[in-house]
Short mmCIF file of C-alpha atoms in Angstrom, two decimals:
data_model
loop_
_atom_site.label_atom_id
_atom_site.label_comp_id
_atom_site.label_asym_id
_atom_site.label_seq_id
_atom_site.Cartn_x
_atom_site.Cartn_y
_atom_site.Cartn_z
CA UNK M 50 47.53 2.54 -24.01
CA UNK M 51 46.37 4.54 -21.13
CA UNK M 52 46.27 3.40 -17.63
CA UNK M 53 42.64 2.85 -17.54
CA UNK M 54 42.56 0.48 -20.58
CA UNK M 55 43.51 -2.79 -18.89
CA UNK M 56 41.18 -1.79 -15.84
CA UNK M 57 38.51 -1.40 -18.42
CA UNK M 58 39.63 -4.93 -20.24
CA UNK M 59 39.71 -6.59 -17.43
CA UNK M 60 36.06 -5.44 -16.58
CA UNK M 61 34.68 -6.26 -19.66
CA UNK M 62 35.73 -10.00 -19.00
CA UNK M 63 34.33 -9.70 -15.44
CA UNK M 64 30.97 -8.10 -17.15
CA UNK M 65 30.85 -11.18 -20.12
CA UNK M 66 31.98 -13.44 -17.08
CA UNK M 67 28.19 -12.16 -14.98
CA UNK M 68 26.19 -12.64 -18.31
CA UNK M 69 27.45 -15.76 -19.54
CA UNK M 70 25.96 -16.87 -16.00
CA UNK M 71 23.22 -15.05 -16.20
CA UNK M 72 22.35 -16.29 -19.45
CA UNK M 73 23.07 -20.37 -18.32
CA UNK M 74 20.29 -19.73 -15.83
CA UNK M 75 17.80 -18.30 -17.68
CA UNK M 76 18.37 -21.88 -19.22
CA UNK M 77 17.32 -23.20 -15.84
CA UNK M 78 14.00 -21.74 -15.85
CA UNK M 79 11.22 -24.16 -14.77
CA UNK M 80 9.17 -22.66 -18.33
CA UNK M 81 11.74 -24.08 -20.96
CA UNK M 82 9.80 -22.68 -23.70
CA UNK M 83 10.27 -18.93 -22.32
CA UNK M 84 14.27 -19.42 -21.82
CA UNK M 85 15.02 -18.57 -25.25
CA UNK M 86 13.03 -15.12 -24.50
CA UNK M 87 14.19 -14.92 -21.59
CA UNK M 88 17.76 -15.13 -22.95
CA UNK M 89 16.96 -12.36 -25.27
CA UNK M 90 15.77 -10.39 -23.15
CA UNK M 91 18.97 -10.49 -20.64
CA UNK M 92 21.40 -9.52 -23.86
CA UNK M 93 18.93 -6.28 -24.87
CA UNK M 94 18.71 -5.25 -21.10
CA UNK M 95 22.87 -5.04 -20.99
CA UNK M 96 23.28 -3.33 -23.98
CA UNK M 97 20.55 -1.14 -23.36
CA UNK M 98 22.30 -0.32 -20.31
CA UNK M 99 25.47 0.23 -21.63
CA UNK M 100 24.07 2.71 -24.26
CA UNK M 101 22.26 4.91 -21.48
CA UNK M 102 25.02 4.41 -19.47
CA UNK M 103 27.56 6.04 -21.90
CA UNK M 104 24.95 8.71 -23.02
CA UNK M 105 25.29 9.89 -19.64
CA UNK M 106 29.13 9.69 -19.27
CA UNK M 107 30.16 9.98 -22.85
CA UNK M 108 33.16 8.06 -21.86
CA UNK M 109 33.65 3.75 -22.76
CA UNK M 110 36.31 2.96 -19.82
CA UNK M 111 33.57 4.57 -17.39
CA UNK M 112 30.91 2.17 -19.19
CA UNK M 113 33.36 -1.31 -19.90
CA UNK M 114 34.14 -0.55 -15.54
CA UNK M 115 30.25 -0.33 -14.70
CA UNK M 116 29.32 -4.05 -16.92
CA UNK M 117 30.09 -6.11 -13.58
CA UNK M 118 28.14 -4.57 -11.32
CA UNK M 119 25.18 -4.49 -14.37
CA UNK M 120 25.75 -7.73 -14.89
CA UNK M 121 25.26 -8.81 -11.47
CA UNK M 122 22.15 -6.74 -11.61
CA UNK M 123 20.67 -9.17 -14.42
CA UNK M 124 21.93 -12.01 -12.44
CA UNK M 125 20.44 -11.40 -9.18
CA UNK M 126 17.32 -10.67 -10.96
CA UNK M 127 17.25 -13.99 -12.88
CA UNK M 128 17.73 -15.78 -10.26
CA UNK M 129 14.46 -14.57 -8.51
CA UNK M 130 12.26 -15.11 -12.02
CA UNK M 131 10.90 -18.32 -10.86
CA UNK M 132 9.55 -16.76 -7.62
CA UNK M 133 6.43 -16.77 -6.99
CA UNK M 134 4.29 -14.35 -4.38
CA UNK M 135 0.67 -13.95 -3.69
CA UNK M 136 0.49 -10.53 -5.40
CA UNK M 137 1.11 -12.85 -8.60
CA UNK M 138 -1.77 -15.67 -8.04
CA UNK M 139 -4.16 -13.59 -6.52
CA UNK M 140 -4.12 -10.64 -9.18
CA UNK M 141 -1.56 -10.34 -11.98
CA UNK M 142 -1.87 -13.78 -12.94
CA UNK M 143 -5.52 -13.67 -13.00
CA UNK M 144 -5.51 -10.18 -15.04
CA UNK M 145 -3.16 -11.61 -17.43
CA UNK M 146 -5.13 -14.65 -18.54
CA UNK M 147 -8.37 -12.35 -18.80
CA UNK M 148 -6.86 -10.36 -21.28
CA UNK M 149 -5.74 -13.68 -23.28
CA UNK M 150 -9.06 -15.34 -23.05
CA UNK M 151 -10.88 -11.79 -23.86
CA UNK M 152 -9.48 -10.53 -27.13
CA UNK M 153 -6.21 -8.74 -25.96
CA UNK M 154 -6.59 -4.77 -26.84
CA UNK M 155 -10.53 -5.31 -26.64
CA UNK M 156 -10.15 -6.49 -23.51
CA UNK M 157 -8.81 -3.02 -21.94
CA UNK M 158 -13.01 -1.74 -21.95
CA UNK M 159 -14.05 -3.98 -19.76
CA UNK M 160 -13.86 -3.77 -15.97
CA UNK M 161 -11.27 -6.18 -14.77
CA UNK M 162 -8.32 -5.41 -12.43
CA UNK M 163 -7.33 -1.87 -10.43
CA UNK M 164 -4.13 -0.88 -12.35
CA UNK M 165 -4.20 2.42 -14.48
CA UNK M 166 -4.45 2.35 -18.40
CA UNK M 167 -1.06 2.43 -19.24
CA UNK M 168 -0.93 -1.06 -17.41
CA UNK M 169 -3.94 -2.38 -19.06
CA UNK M 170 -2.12 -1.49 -22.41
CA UNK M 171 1.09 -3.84 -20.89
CA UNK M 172 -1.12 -6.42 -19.69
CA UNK M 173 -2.91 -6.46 -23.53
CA UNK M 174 -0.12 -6.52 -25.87
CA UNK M 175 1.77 -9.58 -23.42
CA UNK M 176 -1.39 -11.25 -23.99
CA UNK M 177 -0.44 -12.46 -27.91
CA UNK M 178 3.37 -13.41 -26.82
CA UNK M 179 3.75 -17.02 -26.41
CA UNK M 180 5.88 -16.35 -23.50
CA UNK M 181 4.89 -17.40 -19.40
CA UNK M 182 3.21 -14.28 -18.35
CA UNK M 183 5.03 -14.06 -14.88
CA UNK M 184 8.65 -13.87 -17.11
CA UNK M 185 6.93 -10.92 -19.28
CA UNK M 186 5.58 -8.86 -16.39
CA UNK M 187 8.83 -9.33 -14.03
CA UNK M 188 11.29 -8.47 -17.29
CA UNK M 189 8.82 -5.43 -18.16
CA UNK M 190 9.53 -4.11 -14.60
CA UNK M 191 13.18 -4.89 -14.54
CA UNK M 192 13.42 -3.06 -17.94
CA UNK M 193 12.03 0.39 -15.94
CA UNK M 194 14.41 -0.89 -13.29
CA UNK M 195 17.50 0.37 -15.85
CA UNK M 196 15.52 3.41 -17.26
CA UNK M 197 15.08 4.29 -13.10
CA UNK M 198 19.17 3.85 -12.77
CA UNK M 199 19.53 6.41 -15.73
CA UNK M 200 17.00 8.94 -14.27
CA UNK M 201 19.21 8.49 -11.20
CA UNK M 202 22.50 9.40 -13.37
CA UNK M 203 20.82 12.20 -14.73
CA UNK M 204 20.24 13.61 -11.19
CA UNK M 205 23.74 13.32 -10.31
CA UNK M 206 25.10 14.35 -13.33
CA UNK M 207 23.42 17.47 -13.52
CA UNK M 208 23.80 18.33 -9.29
CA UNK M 209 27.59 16.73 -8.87
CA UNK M 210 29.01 17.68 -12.96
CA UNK M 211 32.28 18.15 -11.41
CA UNK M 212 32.19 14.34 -10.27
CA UNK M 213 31.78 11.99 -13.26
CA UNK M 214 32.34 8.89 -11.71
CA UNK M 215 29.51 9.45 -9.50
CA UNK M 216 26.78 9.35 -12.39
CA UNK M 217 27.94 5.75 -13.50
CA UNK M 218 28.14 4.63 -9.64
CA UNK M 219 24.60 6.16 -8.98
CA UNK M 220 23.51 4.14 -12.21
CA UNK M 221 24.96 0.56 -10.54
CA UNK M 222 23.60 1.26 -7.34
CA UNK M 223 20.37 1.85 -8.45
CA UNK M 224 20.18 -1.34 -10.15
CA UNK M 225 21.48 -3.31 -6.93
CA UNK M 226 19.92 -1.70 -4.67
CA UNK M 227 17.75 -4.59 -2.66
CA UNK M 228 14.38 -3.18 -2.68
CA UNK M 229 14.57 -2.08 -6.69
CA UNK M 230 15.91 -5.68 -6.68
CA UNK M 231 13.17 -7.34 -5.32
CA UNK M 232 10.75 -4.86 -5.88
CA UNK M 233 10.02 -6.24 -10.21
CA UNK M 234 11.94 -9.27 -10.27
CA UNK M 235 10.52 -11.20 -6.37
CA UNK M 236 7.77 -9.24 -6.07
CA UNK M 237 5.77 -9.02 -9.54
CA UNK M 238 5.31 -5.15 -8.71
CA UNK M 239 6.24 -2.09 -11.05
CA UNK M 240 7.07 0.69 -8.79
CA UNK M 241 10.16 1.12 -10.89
CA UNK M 242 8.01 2.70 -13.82
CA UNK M 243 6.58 5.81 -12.03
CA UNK M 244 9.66 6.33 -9.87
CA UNK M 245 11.10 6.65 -13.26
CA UNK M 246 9.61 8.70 -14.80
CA UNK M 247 9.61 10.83 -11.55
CA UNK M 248 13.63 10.74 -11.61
CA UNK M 249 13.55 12.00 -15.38
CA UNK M 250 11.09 14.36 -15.17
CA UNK M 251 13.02 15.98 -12.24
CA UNK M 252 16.60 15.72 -13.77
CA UNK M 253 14.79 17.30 -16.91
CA UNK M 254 13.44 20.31 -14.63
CA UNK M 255 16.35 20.73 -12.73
CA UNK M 256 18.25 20.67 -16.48
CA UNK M 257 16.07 24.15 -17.46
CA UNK M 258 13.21 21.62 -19.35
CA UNK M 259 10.41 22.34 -18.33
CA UNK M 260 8.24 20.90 -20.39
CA UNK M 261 9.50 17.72 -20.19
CA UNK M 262 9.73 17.61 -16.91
CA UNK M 263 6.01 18.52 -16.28
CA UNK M 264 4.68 15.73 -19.20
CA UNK M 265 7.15 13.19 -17.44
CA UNK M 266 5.26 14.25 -14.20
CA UNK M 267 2.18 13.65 -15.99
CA UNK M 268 3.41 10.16 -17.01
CA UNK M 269 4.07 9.31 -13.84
CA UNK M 270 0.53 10.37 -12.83
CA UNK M 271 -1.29 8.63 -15.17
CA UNK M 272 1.20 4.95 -13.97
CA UNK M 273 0.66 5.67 -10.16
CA UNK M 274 -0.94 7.53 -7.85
CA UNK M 275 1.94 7.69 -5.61
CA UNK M 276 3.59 9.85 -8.09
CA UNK M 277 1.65 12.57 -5.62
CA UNK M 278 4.74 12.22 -2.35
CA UNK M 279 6.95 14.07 -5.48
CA UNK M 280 4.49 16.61 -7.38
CA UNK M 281 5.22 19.75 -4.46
CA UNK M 282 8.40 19.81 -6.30
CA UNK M 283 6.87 21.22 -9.14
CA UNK M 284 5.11 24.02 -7.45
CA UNK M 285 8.71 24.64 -6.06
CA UNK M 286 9.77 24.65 -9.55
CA UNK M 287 6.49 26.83 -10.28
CA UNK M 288 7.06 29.53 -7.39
CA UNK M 289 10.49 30.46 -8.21
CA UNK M 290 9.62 30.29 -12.35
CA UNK M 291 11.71 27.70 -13.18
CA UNK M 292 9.09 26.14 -14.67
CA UNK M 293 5.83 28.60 -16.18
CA UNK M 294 2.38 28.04 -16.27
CA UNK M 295 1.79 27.58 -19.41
CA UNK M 296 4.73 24.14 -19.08
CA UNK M 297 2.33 22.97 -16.19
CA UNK M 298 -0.30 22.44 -19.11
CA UNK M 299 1.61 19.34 -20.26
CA UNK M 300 0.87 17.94 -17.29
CA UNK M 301 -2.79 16.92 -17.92
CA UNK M 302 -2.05 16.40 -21.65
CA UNK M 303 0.25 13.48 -20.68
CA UNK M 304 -2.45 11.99 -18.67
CA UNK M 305 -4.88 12.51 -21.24
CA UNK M 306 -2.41 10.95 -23.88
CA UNK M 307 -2.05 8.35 -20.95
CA UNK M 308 -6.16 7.43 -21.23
CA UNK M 309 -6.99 8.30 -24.76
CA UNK M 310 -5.84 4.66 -25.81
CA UNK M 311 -8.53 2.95 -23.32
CA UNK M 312 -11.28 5.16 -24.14
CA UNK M 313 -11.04 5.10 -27.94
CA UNK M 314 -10.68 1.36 -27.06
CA UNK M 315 -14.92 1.55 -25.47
CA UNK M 316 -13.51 1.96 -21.52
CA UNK M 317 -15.92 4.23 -20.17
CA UNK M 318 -14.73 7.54 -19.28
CA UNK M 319 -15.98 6.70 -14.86
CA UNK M 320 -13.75 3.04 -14.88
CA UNK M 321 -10.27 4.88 -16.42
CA UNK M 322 -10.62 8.06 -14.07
CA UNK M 323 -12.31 6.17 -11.02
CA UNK M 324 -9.02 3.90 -10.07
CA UNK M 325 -7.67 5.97 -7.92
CA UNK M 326 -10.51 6.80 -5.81
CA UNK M 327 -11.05 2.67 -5.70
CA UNK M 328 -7.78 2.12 -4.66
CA UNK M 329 -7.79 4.99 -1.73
CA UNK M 330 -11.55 3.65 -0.65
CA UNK M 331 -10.27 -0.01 -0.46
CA UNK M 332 -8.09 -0.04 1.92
CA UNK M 333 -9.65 2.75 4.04
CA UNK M 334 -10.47 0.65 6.96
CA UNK M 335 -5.98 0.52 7.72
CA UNK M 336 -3.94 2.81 9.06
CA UNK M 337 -1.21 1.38 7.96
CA UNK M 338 -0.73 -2.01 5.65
CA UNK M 339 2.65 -2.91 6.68
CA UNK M 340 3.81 0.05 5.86
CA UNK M 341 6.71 1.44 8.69
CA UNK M 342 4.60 4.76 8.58
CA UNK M 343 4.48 6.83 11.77
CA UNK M 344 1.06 4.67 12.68
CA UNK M 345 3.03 1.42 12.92
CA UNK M 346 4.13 3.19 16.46
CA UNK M 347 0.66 2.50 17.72
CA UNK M 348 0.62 -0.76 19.77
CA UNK M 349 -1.09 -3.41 18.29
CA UNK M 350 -4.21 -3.82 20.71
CA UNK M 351 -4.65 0.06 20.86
CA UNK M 352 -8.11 0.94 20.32
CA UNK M 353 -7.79 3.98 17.49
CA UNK M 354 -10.74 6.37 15.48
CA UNK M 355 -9.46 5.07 11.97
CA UNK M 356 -11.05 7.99 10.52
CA UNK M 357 -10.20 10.45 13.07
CA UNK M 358 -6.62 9.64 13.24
CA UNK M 359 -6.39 9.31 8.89
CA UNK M 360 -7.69 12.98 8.84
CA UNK M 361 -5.07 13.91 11.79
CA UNK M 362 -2.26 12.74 9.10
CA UNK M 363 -3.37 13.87 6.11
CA UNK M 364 -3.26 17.39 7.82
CA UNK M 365 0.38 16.36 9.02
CA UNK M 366 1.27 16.09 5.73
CA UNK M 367 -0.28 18.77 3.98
CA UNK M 368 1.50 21.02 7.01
CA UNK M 369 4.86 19.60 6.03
CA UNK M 370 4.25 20.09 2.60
CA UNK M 371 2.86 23.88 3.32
CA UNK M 372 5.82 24.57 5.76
CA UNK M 373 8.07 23.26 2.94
CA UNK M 374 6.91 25.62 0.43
CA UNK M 375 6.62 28.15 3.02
CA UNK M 376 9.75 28.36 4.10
CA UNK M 377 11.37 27.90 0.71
CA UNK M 378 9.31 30.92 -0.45
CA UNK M 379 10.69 32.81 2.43
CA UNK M 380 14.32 31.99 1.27
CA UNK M 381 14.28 32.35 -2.60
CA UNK M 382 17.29 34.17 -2.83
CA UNK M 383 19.51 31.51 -1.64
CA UNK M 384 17.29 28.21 -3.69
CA UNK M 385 19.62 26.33 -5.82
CA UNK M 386 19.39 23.13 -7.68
CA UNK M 387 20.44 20.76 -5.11
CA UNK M 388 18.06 22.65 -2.36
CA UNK M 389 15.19 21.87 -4.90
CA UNK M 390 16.43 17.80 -4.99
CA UNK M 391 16.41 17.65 -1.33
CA UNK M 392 13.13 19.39 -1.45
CA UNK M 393 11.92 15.98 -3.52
CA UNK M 394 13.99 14.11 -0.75
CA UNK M 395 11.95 15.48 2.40
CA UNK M 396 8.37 15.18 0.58
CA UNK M 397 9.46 11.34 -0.72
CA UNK M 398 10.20 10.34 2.96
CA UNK M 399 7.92 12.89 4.74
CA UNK M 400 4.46 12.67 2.96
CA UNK M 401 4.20 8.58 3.23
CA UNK M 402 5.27 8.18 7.01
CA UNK M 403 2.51 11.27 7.67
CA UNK M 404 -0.34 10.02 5.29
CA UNK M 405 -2.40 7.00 6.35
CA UNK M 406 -3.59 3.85 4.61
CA UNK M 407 0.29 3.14 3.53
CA UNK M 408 1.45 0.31 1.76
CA UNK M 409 4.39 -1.63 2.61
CA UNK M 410 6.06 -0.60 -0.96
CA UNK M 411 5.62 3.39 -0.74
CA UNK M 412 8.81 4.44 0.26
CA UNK M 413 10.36 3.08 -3.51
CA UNK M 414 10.87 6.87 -3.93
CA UNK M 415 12.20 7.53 -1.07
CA UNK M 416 14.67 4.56 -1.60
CA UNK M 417 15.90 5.89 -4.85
CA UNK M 418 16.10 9.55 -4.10
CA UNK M 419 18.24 8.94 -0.69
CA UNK M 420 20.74 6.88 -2.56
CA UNK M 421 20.63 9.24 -5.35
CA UNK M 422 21.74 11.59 -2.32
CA UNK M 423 24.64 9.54 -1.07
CA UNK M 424 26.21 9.88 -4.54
CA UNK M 425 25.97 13.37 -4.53
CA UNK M 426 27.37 14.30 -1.22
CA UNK M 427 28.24 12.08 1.97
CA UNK M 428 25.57 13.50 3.83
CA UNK M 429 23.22 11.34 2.16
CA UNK M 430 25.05 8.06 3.07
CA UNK M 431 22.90 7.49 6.15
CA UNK M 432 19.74 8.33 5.53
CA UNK M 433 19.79 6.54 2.83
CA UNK M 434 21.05 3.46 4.48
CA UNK M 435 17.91 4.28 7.11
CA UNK M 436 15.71 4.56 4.93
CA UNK M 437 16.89 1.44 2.68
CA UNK M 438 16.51 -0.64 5.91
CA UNK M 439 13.20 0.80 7.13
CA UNK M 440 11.88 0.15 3.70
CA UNK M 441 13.28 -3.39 3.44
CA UNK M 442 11.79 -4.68 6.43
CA UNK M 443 8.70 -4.30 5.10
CA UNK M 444 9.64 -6.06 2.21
CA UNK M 445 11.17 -8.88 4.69
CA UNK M 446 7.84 -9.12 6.42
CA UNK M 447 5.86 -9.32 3.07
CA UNK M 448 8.13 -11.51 0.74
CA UNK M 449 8.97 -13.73 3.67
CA UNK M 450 6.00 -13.79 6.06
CA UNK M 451 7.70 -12.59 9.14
CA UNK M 452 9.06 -9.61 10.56
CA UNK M 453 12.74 -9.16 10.34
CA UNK M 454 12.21 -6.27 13.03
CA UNK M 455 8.75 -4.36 14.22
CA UNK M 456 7.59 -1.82 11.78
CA UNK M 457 7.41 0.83 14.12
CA UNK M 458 11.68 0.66 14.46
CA UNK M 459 11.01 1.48 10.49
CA UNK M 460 9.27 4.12 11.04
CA UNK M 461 11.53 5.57 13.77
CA UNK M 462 14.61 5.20 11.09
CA UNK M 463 12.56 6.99 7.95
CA UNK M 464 11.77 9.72 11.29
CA UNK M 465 15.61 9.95 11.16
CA UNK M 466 15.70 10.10 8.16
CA UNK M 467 13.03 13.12 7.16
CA UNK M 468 14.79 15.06 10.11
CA UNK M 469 18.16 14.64 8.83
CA UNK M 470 16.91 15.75 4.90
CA UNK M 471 15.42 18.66 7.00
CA UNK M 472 18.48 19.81 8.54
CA UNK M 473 20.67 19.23 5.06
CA UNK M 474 17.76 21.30 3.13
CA UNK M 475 18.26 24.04 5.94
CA UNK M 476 21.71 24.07 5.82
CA UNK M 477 21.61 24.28 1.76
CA UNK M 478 19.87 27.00 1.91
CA UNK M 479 21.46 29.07 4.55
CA UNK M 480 25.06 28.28 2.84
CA UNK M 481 23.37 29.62 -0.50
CA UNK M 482 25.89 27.13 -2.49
CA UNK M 483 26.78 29.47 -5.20
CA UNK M 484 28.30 26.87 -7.76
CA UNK M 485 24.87 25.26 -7.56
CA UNK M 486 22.56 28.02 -8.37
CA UNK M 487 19.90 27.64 -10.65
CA UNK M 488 20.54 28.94 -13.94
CA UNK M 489 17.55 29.73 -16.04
CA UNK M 490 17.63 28.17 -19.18
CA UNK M 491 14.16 27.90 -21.15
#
C-alpha cells in the first residue's frame, strides 16, 4: 500500500461524509416533489466531477483527495436552492412558465424574454419536466459550474504540466470560489456557461487546437455577449499563426449551429440576431449598473454627458486592447503560452472596468482567469484575491441590498489588479520563458 492510499481512503469518507449531507438537504427542500430530482441530480454532478477530474489527472488518489472539497461544492450550493432573488420573479420565472403554457419548443418563435437561443432551447425542454423550474435552472448553471472548473484544469495543466497537483486544486477552487458559488446557485444567473466555454476554447488553443478553440469561442458567442472582454485573444492567437484563418471560420459556424435550432423552429431571423443590440440599447442611459467599473469613481451627484463619457471608454478600451496587440506584435519572438493566458487575463479585467454600461456580474471572467493564475504561479495570488473581492461586493450589494463597501474601492482593486497582470505580461515577455514556448502543433 503506498503512502498516499490511506490519505486517499480517508478522503473518500470525508467526500461520502459532504454528500450524504448534501443529499439529506436536498430532502429539506420547501418543493418535496423536486427532492427526489434534486437528489439525482447531486449524485450525477459528483461523479461527473470525478470523471473530468481524473481525465485531467489520470491519477485516482489525486481524484478520491479532491471529493471533499467537491462535495462541499454541492453542499454549499444546495443549501442556497431555495433562495430566491428578483432576477428570478421578475424574469426567469416569468420566461419559464411562458414556455410551459406556450407549447415548449414552439414556444422559442415567439418574442418573449432577452436571453440568446441556446437559452431559449434550456428554457423549452425544462418546460415538460415535472420538476420546480427555479431547481432546474439553478442545477443547469451549477452543472456549467463543474464543466468551468475543468476548463480551469485544462489551463493549468497545459501552462504548469510539471505541477500536477495544481490542475486538481485549480478544479476545487473553481467550484468554491464565492462568486461561481453564488453566481448559479443564489443568483439564478448562468455566467458559468460562456465563461466555460471561454476556458475550453482557450486551453484547446493554447493545446495547438485550433479549431476547437475558435468553435468553442463561437459557442461562447452565441451564450453571451460578454464572451467579447476574451475574443482579442484569438487575434493574438491569429497574429502569431497559432491559429489560421481558415480555423477562424468555425467561429461563425458555431453561432450559426447556435441559431439554426430557433429559426427552423419559425423565430424570425431580426428577434435571434437583434438580442444583443437590445440588451446594449437597454441599459444605455447607465454608466455603470453596480458594476465596480472605473465610472463607479464618479461621485454620486456629479453631473456627467452619459454619452460623451460611454464613447470616452469605449475608446479606452479599444486603446488597451490595440496597445495589447501592439505591443505583443512588437515582441513575437519572446510570446509563449503563458504570455498569451495573461494576455486573456489583462483584456478579462481591463475591457469591463474601461467599457461603460457594466453590470454588476461582468467580471465572472475575470474571477476565474485570476484564480486560474494563482494556481499557476504565486504572482497571481493577489490579484486574484483583488479582483475576487472587487467582484464580490457587487454581488454583496445586489444579493443583499446594501453595500458591503463603495463600488468605486472595487474598482480601485480590479485597477490593481489590470496593472499588476500588466507588469507580469511585461515581465513574461521580456524573460522569454523558454520551457513555455509555444510549440506549433496543428
Amino acid at each position: 500500500m503506498s503512502h498516499s492510499t490511506p490519505r486517499a481512503l480517508f478522503c473518500l469518507g470525508g467526500g461520502m461524509a459532504l454528500l450524504l449531507c448534501a443529499l439529506v438537504r436536498a430532502g429539506c427542500l420547501s418543493q418535496a416533489a423536486s427532492q427526489p430530482f434534486v437528489m439525482g441530480a447531486l449524485v450525477f454532478l459528483i461523479l461527473f466531477s470525478s470523471a473530468v477530474l481524473f481525465l485531467c489527472c489520470r491519477r485516482w488518489e489525486t481524484v478520491l483527495c479532491a471529493l471533499p472539497p467537491i462535495a462541499l461544492a454541492l453542499l454549499l450550493r444546495v443549501l442556497l436552492l431555495d433562495h430566491v432573488t428578483d432576477d428570478y420573479t421578475t424574469f426567469l420565472s416569468d420566461w419559464a412558465a411562458f414556455f410551459r403554457e406556450n407549447g415548449g419548443w414552439a414556444a422559442v418563435a415567439l418574442p418573449k424574454g432577452n436571453y440568446t437561443a441556446p437559452y431559449l432551447y434550456f428554457l423549452a425542454a425544462i418546460s415538460y419536466l415535472p420538476v420546480f423550474d427555479l431547481y432546474l435552472i439553478k442545477l443547469f448553471s451549477i452543472f456549467f459550474d463543474v464543466v468551468l472548473a475543468w476548463g480551469s484544469c485544462r489551463l493549468v495543466r497545459v501552462l504548469a504540466p510539471e505541477t500536477q497537483g495544481r490542475s486538481a486544486a485549480a478544479f476545487c477552487l473553481i467550484l468554491l470560489l464565492p462568486t461561481v458559488v453564488l453566481n448559479g446557485a443564489a443568483w439564478s444567473q448562468c455566467d458559468a456557461i460562456y465563461a466555460a466555454l471561454c476556458l475550453h476554447g482557450l486551453a484547446a488553443g493554447l493545446e495547438g487546437r485550433p479549431r476547437s478553440s475558435a468553435f468553442l469561442a463561437g459557442l461562447a458567442f452565441a451564450c453571451k455577449l460578454q464572451t467579447v472582454f476574451l475574443l482579442p485573444v484569438w487575434a493574438v492567437l491569429w497574429m502569431f499563426r497559432r491559429v489560421r484563418f481558415r480555423d477562424l471560420l468555425c467561429f461563425p459556424a458555431a453561432c450559426v449551429l447556435a441559431v439554426l435550432p430557433a429559426l427552423l423552429l419559425g423565430k424570425p431571423l431580426g428577434d435571434t440576431l437583434g438580442v444583443y443590440f437590445g440588451q446594449a440599447a437597454e441599459y444605455s442611459a447607465y454608466l455603470t449598473l453596480n458594476a465596480p467599473s472605473l465610472y463607479a469613481l464618479l461621485p454620486a451627484r456629479t453631473q456627467v454627458d452619459v454619452a460623451a463619457a460611454a464613447r470616452l471608454g469605449i475608446a479606452a478600451a479599444f486603446l488597451l486592447v490595440l496597445g495589447v496587440l501592439g505591443w505583443l506584435l512588437l515582441r513575437r519572438r519572446n510570446l509563449s503560452r503563458r504570455a498569451i493566458f495573461l494576455s486573456a487575463v489583462v483584456f478579462a479585467i481591463g475591457i469591463p472596468l474601461l467599457l461603460p454600461h457594466m453590470h454588476d456580474r461582468y467580471f465572472f471572467l475575470a474571477d476565474v482567469l485570476t484564480l486560474t493564475w494563482a494556481c499557476i504561479h504565486p504572482r497571481g495570488l493577489l490579484p486574484a484575491f483583488l479582483t475576487q473581492l472587487a467582484s464580490l461586493g457587487a454581488y454583496h450589494a445586489y444579493l443583499l441590498l446594501r453595500y458591503a463597501f463603495p463600488m468605486g474601492l472595487g474598482a480601485l482593486l480590479l485597477l490593481c489588479a489590470l496593472l499588476l497582470a500588466l507588469a507580469a505580461l511585461v515581465r513574461d515577455v521580456q524573460e522569454g520563458d523558454g520551457p513555455q514556448k509555444f510549440v506549433r502543433n496543428f
